[in-house]
CSV table of C-alpha atoms and ligand atoms in Angstrom, one decimal:
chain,number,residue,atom,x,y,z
Z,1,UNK,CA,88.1,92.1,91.5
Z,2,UNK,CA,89.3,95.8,91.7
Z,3,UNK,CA,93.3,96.5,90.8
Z,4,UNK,CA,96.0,93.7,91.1
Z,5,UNK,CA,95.8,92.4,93.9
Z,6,UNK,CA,92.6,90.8,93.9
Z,7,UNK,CA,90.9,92.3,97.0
Z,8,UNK,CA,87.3,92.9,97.3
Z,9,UNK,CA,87.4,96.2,97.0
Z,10,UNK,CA,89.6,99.1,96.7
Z,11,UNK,CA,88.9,99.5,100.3
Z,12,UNK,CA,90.1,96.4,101.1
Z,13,UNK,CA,93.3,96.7,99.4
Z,14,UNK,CA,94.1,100.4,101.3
Z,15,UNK,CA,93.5,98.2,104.3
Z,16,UNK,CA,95.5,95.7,103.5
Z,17,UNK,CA,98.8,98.0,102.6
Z,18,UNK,CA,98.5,100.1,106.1
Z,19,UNK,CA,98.6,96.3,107.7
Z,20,UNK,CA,101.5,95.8,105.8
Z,21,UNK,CA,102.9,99.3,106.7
Z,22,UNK,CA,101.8,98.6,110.5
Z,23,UNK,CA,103.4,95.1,110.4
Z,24,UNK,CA,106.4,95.8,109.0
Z,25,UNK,CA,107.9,99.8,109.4
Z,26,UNK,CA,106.0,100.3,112.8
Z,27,UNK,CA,105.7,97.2,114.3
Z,28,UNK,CA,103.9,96.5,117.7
Z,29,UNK,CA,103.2,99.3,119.7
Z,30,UNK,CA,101.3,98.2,122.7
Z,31,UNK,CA,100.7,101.8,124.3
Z,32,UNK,CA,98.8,102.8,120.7
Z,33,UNK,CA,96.9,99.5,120.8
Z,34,UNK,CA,96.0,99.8,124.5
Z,35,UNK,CA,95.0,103.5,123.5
Z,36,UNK,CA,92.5,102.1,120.8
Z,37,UNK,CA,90.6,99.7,123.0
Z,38,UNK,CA,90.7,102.3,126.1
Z,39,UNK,CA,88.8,104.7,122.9
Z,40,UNK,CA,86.7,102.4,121.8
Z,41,UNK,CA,85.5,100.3,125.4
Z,42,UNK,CA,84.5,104.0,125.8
Z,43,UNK,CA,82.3,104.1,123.4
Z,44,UNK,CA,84.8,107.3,121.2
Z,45,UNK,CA,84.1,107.6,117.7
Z,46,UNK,CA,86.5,105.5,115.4
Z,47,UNK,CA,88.4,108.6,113.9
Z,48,UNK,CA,91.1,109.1,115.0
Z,49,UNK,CA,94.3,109.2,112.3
Z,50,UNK,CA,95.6,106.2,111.2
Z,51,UNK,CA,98.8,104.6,112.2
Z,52,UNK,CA,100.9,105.6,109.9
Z,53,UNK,CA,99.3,108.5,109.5
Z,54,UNK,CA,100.2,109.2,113.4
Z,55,UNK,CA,104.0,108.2,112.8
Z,56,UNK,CA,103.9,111.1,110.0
Z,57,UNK,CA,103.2,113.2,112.3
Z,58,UNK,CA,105.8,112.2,114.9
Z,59,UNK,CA,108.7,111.8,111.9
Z,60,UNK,CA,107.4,116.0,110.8
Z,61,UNK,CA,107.7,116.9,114.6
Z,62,UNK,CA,111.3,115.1,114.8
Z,63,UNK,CA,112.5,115.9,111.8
Z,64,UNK,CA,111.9,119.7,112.1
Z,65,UNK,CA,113.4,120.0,115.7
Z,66,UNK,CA,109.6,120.7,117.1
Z,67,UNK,CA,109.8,121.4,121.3
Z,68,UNK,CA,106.1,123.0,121.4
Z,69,UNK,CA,103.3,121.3,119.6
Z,70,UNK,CA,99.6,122.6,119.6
Z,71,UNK,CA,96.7,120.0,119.1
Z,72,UNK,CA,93.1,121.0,118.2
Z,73,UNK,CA,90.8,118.1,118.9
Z,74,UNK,CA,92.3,115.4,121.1
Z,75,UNK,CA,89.9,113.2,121.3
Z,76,UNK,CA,91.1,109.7,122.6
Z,77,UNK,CA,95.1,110.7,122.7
Z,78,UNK,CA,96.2,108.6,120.0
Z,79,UNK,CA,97.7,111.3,117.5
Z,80,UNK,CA,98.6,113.0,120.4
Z,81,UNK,CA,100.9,110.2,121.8
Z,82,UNK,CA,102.9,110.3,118.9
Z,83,UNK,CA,103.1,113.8,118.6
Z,84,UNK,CA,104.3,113.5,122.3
Z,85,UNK,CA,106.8,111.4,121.3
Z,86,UNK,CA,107.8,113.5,117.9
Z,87,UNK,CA,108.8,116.5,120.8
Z,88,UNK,CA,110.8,113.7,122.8
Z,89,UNK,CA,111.3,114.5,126.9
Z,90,UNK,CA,112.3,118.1,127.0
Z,91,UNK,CA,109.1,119.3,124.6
Z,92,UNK,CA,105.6,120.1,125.2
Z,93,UNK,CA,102.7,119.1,123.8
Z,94,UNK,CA,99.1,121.6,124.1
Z,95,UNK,CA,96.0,119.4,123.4
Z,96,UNK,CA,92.3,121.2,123.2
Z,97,UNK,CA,89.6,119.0,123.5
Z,98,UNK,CA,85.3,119.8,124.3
Z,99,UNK,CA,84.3,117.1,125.6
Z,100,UNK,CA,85.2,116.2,129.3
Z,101,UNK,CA,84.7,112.3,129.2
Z,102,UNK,CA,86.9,112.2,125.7
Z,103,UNK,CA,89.8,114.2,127.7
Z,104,UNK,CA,89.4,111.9,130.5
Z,105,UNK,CA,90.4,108.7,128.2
Z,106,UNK,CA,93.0,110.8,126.6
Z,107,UNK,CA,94.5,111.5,129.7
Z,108,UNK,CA,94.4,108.0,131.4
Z,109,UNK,CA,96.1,106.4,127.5
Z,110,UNK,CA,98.9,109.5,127.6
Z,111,UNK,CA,99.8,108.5,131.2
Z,112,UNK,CA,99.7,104.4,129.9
Z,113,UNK,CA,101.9,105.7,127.3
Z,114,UNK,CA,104.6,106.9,129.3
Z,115,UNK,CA,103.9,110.6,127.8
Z,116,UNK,CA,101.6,112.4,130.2
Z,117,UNK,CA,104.8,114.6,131.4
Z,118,UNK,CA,104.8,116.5,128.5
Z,119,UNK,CA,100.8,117.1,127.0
Z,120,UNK,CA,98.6,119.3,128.6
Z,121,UNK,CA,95.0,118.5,127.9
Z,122,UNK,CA,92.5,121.3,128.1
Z,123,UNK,CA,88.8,120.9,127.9
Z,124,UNK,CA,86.6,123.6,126.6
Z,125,UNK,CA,85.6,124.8,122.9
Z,126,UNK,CA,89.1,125.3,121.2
Z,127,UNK,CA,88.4,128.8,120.2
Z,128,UNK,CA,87.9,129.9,124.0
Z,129,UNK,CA,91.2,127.8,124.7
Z,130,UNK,CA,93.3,129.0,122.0
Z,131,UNK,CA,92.4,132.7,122.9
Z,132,UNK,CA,93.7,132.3,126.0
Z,133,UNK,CA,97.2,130.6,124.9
Z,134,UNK,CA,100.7,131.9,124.3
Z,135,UNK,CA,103.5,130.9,121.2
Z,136,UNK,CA,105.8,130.1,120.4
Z,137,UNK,CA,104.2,127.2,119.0
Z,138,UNK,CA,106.8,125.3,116.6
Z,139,UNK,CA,104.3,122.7,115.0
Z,140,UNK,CA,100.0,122.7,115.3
Z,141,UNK,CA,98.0,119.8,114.3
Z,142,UNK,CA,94.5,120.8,113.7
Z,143,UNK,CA,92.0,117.6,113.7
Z,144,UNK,CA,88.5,119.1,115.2
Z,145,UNK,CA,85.4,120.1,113.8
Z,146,UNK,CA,86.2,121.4,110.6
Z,147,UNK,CA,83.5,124.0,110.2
Z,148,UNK,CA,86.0,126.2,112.4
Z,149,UNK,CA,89.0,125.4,110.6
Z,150,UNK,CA,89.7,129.0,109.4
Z,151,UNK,CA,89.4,130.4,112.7
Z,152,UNK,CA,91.6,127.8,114.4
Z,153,UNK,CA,94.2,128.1,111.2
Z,154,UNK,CA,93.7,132.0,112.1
Z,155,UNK,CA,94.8,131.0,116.0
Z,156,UNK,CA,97.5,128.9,115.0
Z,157,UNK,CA,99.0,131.4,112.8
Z,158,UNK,CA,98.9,134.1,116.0
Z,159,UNK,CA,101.0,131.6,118.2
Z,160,UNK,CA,103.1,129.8,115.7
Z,161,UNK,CA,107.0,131.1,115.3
Z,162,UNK,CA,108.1,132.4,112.1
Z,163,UNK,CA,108.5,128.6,109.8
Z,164,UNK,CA,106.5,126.8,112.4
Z,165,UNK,CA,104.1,123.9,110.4
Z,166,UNK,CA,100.4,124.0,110.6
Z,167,UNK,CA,99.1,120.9,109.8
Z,168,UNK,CA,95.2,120.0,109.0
Z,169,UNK,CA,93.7,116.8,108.9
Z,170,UNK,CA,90.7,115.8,106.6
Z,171,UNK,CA,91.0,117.8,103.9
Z,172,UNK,CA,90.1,115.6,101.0
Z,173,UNK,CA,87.0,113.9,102.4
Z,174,UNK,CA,86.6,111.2,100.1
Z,175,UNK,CA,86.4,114.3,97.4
Z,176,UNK,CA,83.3,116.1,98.6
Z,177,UNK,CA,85.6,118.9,99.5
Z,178,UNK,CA,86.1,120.0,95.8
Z,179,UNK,CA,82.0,120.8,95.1
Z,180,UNK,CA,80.4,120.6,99.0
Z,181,UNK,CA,77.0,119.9,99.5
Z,182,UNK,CA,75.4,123.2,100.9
Z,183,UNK,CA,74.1,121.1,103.5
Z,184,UNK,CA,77.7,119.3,105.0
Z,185,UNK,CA,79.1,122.0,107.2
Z,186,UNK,CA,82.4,120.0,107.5
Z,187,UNK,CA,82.8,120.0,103.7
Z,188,UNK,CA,82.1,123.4,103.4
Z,189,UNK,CA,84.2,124.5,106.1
Z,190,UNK,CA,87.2,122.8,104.6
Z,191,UNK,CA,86.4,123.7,101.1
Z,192,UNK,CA,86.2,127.5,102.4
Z,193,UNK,CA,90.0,126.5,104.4
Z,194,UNK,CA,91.8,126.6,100.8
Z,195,UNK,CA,90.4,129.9,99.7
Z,196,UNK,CA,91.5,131.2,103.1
Z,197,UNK,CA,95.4,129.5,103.5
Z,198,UNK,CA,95.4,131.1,99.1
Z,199,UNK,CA,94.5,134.5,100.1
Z,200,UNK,CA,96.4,134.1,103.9
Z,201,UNK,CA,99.7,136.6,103.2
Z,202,UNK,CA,101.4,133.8,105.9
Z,203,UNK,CA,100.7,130.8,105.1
Z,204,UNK,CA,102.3,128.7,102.1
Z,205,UNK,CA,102.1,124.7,101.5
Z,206,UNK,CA,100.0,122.2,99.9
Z,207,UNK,CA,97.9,119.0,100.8
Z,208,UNK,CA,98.2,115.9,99.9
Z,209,UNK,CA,95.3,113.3,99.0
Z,210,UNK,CA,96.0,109.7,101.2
Z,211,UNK,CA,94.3,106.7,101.3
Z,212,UNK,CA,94.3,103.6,104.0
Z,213,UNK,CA,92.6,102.7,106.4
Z,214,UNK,CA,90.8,105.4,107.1
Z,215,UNK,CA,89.6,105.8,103.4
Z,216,UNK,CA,90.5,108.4,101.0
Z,217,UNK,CA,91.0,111.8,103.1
Z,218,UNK,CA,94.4,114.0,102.4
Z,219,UNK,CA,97.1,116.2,105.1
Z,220,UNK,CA,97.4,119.9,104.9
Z,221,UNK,CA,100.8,120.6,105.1
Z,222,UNK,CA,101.5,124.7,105.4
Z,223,UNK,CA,104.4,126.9,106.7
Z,224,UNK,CA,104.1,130.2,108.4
Z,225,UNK,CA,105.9,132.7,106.8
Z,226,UNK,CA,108.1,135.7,108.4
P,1,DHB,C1,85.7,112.9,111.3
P,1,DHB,C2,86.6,113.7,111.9
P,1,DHB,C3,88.0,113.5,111.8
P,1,DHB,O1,88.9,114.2,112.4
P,1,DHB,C4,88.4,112.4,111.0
P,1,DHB,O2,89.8,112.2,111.0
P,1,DHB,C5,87.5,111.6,110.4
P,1,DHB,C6,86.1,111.9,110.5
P,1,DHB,C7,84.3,113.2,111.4
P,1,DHB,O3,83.9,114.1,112.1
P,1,DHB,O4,83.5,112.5,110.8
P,2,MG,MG1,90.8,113.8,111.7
């Protein structure tokens, strides 16, 4: 038995709370769960953010006024359906994703979803992409590989406006982001992402360690500066 409430686990018990969150603050959502099966009869990896994690980032989006949003790493849609619905009708959602068959089942769950209007999904590596874009982004959500996190940060700094969030998933990695094996790339390249926002003269926030369904991973939350 691990803490009070007598799960299994402490795994089981993050589980456990996000079904309660699910159940009872976000309630059924057949587009997101129609999104979910579309990723995974496709055979998509199972990691995209969590559920509430995905209403965060619509409430951030909403509650700051957000029009233009900016997605690295689309994969099956699901983040970006609710960052499509954080922008409402009138915004605009920019979603980069590599792999054509990954955009292809994003693209068929943001039109299920009632959202396709408003995202753009573009397929290519995200640094040839984001190169090419213009600002003013309001809000970025960057959820890719992370060994190119400091270059993307980098991009999304270029084409945010002045306050404009940058937010980064997967920055706690169940704590292997503190002393990285040499060998994990994606540890590394996160670890080496606080060193760079510290020393960045435009970027100021924090991160913050979650746990849930998803395990034990954490949000970077940052602000551009003027
Ligand atoms: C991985 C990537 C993610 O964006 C995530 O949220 C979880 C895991 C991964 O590449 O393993
Ligand atoms: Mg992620």
């Amino acid at each position: 038995m691990s803490g009070v409430g007598g799960w299994k686990s402490v795994e089981d018990g993050w589980q456990a709370v996000d079904d309660l969150i699910c159940a009872t603050l976000l309630g059924d959502d057949p587009a997101l769960a129609a999104c979910l099966e579309r990723s995974r009869a496709a055979g998509l990896p199972d990691i995209a953010v969590s559920a509430p994690q995905g209403r965060l980032l619509e409430l951030l989006a909403t509650v700051t006024g957000t029009r233009r949003v900016l997605e690295v790493g689309t994969l099956g849609g699901f983040s970006t359906i609710f960052l499509a619905r954080g922008v409402g009708g009138g915004g605009r959602v920019t979603t980069l994703e590599l792999i054509p068959e990954y955009a292809a089942i994003a693209r068929e769950s943001l039109a299920a979803a009632g959202v396709d209007d408003r995202v753009e999904v573009i397929v290519g590596p995200a640094l040839d992409s984001l190169a090419r874009l213009a600002g003013p982004i309001d809000l970025t959500f960057l959820d890719a590989d992370k060994v190119n996190n400091c270059a993307y940060v980098d991009h999304a700094v270029r084409l945010s406006r002045p306050g404009a969030l940058i937010l980064v998933d997967n920055v706690v990695r169940e704590g292997n982001v503190v002393a990285p094996d040499p060998s994990d790339e994606s540890a590394v390249g996160t670890r080496r992402l606080y060193d760079h926002v510290r020393d960045h003269p435009r970027l100021a926030g924090t991160a913050i360690q979650t746990v849930g369904a998803k395990g034990w991973d954490g949000l970077m939350i940052l602000r551009v500066l003027d």
